[in-house]
Short mmCIF file of N, CA and C in Angstrom, two decimals:
data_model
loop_
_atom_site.label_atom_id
_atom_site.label_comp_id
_atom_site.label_asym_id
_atom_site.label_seq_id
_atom_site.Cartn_x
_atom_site.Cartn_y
_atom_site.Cartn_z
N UNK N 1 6.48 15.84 -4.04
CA UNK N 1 6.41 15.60 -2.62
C UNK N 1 7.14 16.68 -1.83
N UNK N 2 8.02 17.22 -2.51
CA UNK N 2 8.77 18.77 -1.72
C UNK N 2 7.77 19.58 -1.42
N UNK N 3 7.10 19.97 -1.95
CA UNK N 3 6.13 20.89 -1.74
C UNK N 3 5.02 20.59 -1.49
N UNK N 4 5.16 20.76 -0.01
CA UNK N 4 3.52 20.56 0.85
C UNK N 4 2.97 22.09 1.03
N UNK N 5 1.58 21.77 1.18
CA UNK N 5 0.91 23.12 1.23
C UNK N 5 0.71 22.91 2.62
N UNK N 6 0.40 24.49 3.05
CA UNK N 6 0.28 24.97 4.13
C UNK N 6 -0.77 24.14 5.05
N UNK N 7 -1.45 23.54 4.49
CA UNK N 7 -2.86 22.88 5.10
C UNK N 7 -2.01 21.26 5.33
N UNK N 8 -1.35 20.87 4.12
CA UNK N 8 -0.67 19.48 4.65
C UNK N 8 0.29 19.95 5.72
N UNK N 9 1.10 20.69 5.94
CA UNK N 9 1.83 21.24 7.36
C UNK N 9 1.24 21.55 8.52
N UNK N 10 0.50 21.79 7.89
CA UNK N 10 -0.45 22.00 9.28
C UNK N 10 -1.02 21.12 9.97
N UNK N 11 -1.45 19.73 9.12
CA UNK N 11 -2.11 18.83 9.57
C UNK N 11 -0.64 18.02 10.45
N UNK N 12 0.35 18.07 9.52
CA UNK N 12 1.92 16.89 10.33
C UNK N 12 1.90 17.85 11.49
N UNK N 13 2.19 18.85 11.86
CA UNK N 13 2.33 19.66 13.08
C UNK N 13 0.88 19.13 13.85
N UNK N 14 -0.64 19.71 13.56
CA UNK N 14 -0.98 18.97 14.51
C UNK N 14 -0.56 17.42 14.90
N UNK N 15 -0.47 16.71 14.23
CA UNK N 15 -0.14 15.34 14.68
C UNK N 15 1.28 15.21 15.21
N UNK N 16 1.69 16.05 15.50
CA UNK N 16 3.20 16.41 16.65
C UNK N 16 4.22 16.40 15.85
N UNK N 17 4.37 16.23 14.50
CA UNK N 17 5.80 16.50 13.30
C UNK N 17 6.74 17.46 13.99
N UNK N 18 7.91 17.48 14.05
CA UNK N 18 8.80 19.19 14.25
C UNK N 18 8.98 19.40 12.25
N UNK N 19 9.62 20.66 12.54
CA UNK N 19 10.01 20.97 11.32
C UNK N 19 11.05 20.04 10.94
N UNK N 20 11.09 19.88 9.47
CA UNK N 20 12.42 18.72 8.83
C UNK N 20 13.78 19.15 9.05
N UNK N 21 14.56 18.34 9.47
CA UNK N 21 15.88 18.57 9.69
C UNK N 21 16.70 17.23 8.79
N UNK N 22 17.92 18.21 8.19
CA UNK N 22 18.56 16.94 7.03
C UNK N 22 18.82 15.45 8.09
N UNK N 23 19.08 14.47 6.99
CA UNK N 23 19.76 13.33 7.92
C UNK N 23 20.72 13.62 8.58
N UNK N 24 21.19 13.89 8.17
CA UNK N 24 22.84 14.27 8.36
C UNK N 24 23.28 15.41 9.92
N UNK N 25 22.22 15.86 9.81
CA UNK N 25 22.12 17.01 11.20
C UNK N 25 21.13 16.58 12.39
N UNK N 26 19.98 15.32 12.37
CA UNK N 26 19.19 15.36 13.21
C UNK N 26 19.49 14.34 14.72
N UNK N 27 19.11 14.22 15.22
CA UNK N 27 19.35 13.78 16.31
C UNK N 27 18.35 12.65 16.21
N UNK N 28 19.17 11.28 16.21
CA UNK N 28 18.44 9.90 15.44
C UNK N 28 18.11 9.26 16.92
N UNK N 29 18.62 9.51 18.08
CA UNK N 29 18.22 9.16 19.14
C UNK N 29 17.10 9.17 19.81
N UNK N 30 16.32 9.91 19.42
CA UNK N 30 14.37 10.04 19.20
C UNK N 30 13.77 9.81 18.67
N UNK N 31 12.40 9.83 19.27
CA UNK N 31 11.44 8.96 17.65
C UNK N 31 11.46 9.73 16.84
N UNK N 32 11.28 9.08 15.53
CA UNK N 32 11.37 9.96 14.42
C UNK N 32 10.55 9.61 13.00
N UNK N 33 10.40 10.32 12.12
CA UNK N 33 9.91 9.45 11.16
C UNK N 33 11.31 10.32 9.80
N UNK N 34 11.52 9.33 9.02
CA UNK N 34 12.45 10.03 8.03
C UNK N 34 11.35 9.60 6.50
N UNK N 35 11.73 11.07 5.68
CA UNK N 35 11.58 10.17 4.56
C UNK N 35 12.54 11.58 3.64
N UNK N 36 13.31 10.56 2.88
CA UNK N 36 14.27 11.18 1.77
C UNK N 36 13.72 12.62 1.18
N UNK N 37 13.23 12.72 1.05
CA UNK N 37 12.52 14.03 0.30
C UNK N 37 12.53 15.30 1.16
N UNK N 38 12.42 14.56 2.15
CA UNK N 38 11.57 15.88 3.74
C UNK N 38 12.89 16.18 4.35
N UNK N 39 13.64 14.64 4.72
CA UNK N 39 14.81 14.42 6.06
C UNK N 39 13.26 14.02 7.37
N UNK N 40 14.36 14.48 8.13
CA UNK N 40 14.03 14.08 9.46
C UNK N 40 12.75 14.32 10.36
N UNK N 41 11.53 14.31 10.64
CA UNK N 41 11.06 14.81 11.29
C UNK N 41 10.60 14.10 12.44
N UNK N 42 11.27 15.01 13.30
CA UNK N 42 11.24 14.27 15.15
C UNK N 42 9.14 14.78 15.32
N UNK N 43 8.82 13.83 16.37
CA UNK N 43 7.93 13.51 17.03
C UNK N 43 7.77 12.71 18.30
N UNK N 44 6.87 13.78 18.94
CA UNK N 44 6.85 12.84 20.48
C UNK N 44 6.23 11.56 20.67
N UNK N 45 6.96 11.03 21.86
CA UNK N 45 6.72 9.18 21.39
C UNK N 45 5.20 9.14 21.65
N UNK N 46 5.18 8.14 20.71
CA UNK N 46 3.65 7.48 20.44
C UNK N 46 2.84 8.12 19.33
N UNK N 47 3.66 9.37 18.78
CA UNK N 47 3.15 9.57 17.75
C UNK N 47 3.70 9.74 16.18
N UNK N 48 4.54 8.99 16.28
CA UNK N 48 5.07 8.56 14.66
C UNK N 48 4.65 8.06 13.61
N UNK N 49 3.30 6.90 14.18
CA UNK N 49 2.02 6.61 13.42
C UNK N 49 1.63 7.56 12.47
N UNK N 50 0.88 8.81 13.65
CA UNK N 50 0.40 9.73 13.11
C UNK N 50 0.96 10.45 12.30
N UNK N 51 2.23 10.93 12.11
CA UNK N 51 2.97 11.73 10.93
C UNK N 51 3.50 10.35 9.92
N UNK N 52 3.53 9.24 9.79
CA UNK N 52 3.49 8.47 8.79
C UNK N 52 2.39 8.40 8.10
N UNK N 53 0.83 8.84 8.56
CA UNK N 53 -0.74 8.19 7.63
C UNK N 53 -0.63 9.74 7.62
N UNK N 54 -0.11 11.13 7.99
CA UNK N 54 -0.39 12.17 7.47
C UNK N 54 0.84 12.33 5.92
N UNK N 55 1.68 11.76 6.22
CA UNK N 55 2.77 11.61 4.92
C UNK N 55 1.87 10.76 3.66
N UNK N 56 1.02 9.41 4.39
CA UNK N 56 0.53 9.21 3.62
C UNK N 56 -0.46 9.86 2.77
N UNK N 57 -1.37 10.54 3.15
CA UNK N 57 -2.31 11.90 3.10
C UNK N 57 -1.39 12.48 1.91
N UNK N 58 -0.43 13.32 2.48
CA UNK N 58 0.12 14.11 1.13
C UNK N 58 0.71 13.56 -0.24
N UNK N 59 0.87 12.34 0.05
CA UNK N 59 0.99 11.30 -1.21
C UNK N 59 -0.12 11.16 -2.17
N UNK N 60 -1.10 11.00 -1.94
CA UNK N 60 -2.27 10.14 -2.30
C UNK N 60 -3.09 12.21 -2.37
N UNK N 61 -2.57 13.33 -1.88
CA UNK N 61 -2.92 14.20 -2.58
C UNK N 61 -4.55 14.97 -1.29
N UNK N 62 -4.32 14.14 0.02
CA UNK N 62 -5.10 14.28 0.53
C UNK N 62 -4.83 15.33 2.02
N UNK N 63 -5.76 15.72 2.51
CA UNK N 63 -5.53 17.36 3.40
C UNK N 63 -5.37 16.34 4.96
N UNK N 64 -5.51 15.06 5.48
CA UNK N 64 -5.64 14.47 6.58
C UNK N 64 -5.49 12.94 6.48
N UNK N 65 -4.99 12.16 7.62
CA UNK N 65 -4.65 10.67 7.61
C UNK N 65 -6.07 9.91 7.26
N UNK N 66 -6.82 10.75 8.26
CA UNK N 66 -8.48 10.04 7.91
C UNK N 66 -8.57 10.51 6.73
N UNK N 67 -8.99 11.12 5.89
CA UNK N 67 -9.14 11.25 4.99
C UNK N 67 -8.67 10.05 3.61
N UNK N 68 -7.45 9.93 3.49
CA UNK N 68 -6.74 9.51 3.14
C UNK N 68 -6.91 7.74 3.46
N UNK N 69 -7.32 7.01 4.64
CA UNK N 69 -7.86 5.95 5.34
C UNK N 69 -8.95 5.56 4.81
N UNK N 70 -10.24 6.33 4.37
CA UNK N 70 -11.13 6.44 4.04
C UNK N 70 -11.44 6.22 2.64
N UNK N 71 -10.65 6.77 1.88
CA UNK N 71 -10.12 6.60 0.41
C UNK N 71 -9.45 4.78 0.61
N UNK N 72 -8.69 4.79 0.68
CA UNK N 72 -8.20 3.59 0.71
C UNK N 72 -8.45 1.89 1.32
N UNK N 73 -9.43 2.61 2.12
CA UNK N 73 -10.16 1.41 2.92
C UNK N 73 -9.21 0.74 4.11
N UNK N 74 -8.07 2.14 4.65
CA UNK N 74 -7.42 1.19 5.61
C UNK N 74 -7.93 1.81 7.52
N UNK N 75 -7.71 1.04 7.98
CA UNK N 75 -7.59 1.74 9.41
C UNK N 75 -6.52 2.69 9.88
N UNK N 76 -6.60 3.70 10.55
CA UNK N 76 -6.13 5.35 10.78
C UNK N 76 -6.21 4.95 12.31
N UNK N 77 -4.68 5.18 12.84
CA UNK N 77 -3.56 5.29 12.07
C UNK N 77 -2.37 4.16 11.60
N UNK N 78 -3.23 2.88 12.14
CA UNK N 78 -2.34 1.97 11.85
C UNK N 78 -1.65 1.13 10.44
N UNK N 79 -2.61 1.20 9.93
CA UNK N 79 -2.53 0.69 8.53
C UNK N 79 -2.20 1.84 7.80
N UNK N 80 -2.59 3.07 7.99
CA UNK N 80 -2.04 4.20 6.97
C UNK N 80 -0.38 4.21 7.20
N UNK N 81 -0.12 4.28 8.09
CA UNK N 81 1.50 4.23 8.34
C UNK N 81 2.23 2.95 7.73
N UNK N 82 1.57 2.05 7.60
CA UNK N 82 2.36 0.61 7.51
C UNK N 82 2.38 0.42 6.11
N UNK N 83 1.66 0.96 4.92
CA UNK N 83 0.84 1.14 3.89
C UNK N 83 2.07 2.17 3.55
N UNK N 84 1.76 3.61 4.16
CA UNK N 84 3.22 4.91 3.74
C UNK N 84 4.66 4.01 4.16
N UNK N 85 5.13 2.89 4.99
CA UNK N 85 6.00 2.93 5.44
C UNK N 85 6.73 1.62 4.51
N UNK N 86 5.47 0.56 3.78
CA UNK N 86 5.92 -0.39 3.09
C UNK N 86 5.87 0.09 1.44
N UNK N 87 5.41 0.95 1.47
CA UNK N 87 5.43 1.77 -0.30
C UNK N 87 6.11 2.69 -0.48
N UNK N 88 7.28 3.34 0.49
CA UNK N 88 7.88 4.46 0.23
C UNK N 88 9.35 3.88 0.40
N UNK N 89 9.73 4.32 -0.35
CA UNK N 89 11.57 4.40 -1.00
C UNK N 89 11.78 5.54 0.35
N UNK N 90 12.92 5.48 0.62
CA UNK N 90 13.82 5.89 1.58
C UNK N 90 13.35 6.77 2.41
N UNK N 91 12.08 5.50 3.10
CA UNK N 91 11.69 6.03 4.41
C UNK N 91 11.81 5.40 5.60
N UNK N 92 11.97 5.59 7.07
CA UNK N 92 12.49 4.95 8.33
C UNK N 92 11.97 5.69 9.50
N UNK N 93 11.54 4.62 10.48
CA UNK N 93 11.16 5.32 11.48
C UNK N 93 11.93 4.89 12.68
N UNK N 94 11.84 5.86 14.36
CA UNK N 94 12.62 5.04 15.53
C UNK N 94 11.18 5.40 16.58
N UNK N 95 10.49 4.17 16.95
CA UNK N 95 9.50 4.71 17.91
C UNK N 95 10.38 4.78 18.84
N UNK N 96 9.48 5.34 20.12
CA UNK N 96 9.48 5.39 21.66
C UNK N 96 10.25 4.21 22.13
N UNK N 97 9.37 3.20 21.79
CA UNK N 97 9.66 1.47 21.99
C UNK N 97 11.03 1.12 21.65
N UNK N 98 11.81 1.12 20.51
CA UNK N 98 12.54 0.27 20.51
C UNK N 98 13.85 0.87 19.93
N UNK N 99 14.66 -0.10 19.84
CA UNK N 99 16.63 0.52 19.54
C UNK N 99 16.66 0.54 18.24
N UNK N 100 15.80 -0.33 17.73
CA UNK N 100 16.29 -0.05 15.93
C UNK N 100 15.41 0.75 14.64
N UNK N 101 16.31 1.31 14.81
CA UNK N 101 15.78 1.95 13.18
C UNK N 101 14.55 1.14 12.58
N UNK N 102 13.78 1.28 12.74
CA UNK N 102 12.91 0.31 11.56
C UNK N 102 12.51 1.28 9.85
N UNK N 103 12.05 0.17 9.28
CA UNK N 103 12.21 0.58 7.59
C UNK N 103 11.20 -0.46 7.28
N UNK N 104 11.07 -0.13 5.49
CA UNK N 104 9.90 -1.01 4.75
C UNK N 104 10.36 -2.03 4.49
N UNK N 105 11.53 -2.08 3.40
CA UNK N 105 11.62 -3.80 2.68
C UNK N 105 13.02 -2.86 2.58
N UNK N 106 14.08 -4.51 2.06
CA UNK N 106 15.03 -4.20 1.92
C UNK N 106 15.44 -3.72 0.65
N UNK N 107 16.26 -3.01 0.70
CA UNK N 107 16.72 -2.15 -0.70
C UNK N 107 16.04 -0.47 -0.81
N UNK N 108 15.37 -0.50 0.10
CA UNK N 108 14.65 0.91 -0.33
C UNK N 108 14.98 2.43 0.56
N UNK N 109 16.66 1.74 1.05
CA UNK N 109 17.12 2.98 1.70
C UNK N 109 18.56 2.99 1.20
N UNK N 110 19.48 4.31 0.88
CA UNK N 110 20.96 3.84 0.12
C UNK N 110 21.58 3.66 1.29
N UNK N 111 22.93 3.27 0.46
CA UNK N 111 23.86 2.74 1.78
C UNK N 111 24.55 4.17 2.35
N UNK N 112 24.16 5.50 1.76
CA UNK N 112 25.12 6.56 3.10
C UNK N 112 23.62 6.74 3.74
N UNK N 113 22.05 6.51 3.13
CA UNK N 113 21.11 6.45 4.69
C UNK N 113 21.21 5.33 5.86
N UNK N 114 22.10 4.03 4.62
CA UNK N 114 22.01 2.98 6.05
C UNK N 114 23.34 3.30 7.03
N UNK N 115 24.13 4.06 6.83
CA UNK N 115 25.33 4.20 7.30
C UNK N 115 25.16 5.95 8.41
N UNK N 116 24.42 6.43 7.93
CA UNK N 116 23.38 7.62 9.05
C UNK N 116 22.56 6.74 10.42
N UNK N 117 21.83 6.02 9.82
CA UNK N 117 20.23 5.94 10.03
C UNK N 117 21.14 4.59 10.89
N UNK N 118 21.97 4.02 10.82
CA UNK N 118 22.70 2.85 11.80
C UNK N 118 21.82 1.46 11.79
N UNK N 119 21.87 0.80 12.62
CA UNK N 119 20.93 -0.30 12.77
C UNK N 119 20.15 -0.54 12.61
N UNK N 120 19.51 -0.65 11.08
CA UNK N 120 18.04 -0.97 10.54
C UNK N 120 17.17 -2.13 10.74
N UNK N 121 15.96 -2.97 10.75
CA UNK N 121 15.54 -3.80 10.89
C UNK N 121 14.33 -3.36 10.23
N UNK N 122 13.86 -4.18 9.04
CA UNK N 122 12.82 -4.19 7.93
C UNK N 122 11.51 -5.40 8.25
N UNK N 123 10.23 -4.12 8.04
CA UNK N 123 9.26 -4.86 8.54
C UNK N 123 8.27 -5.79 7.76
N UNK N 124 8.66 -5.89 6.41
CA UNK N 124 7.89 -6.41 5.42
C UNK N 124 8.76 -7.33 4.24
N UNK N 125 9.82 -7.63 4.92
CA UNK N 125 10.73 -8.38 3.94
C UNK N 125 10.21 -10.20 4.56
#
């Protein structure tokens, strides 16, 4: 998962990704999507969806969220994100919308990400 190709970067940037910044350095006060492997990548609100079903994409080995939606039989971009966001180990997002950290199930972030990442609230427990 470290190594995305140029075509999977390309696709998180179109869908508004910034480049990854560690936990530890990013600015958690914006939306964001995290996942352990990458760190941080900020996105403008309303589109965190979209760089969660493109994360999903590079999981599953695929160049786009549709793509990847299509394979799996889910709806793009809602279910691809919820799908990357309830199957991935130490991943977290902060939309536009709301104050808390949200995450997949409990246990699947350590305690110095829950002690970064602050006030979590889990959407599938």
């Amino acid at each position: 998962m470290n190594t995305l190709t140029t075509r999977q970067w390309t696709m998180l940037k179109e869908y508004g990704a910034s480049d990854p910044v560690p936990l530890h350095e990013a600015d958690l006060s914006v939306p964001f999507v995290y996942h352990r492997e990458i760190g941080v990548i900020h996105c403008p609100a309303g589109r965190h969806r979209l760089a969660m079903s493109g994360l999903l994409a590079v999981q599953h080995g695929f160049e786009s969220g549709i793509e990847v939606a299509e394979q799996l039989g889910l709806d793009f971009p809602d279910e691809t994100a919820d799908r990357w966001l309830e199957d991935t180990p130490g991943s977290a997002f902060r939309s536009s919308v709301g104050r808390n950290v949200l995450a997949g199930r409990k246990g699947s972030l350590t305690a110095i990400e829950l002690r970064w990442l602050g006030q979590v609230t889990y959407l599938f427990d």
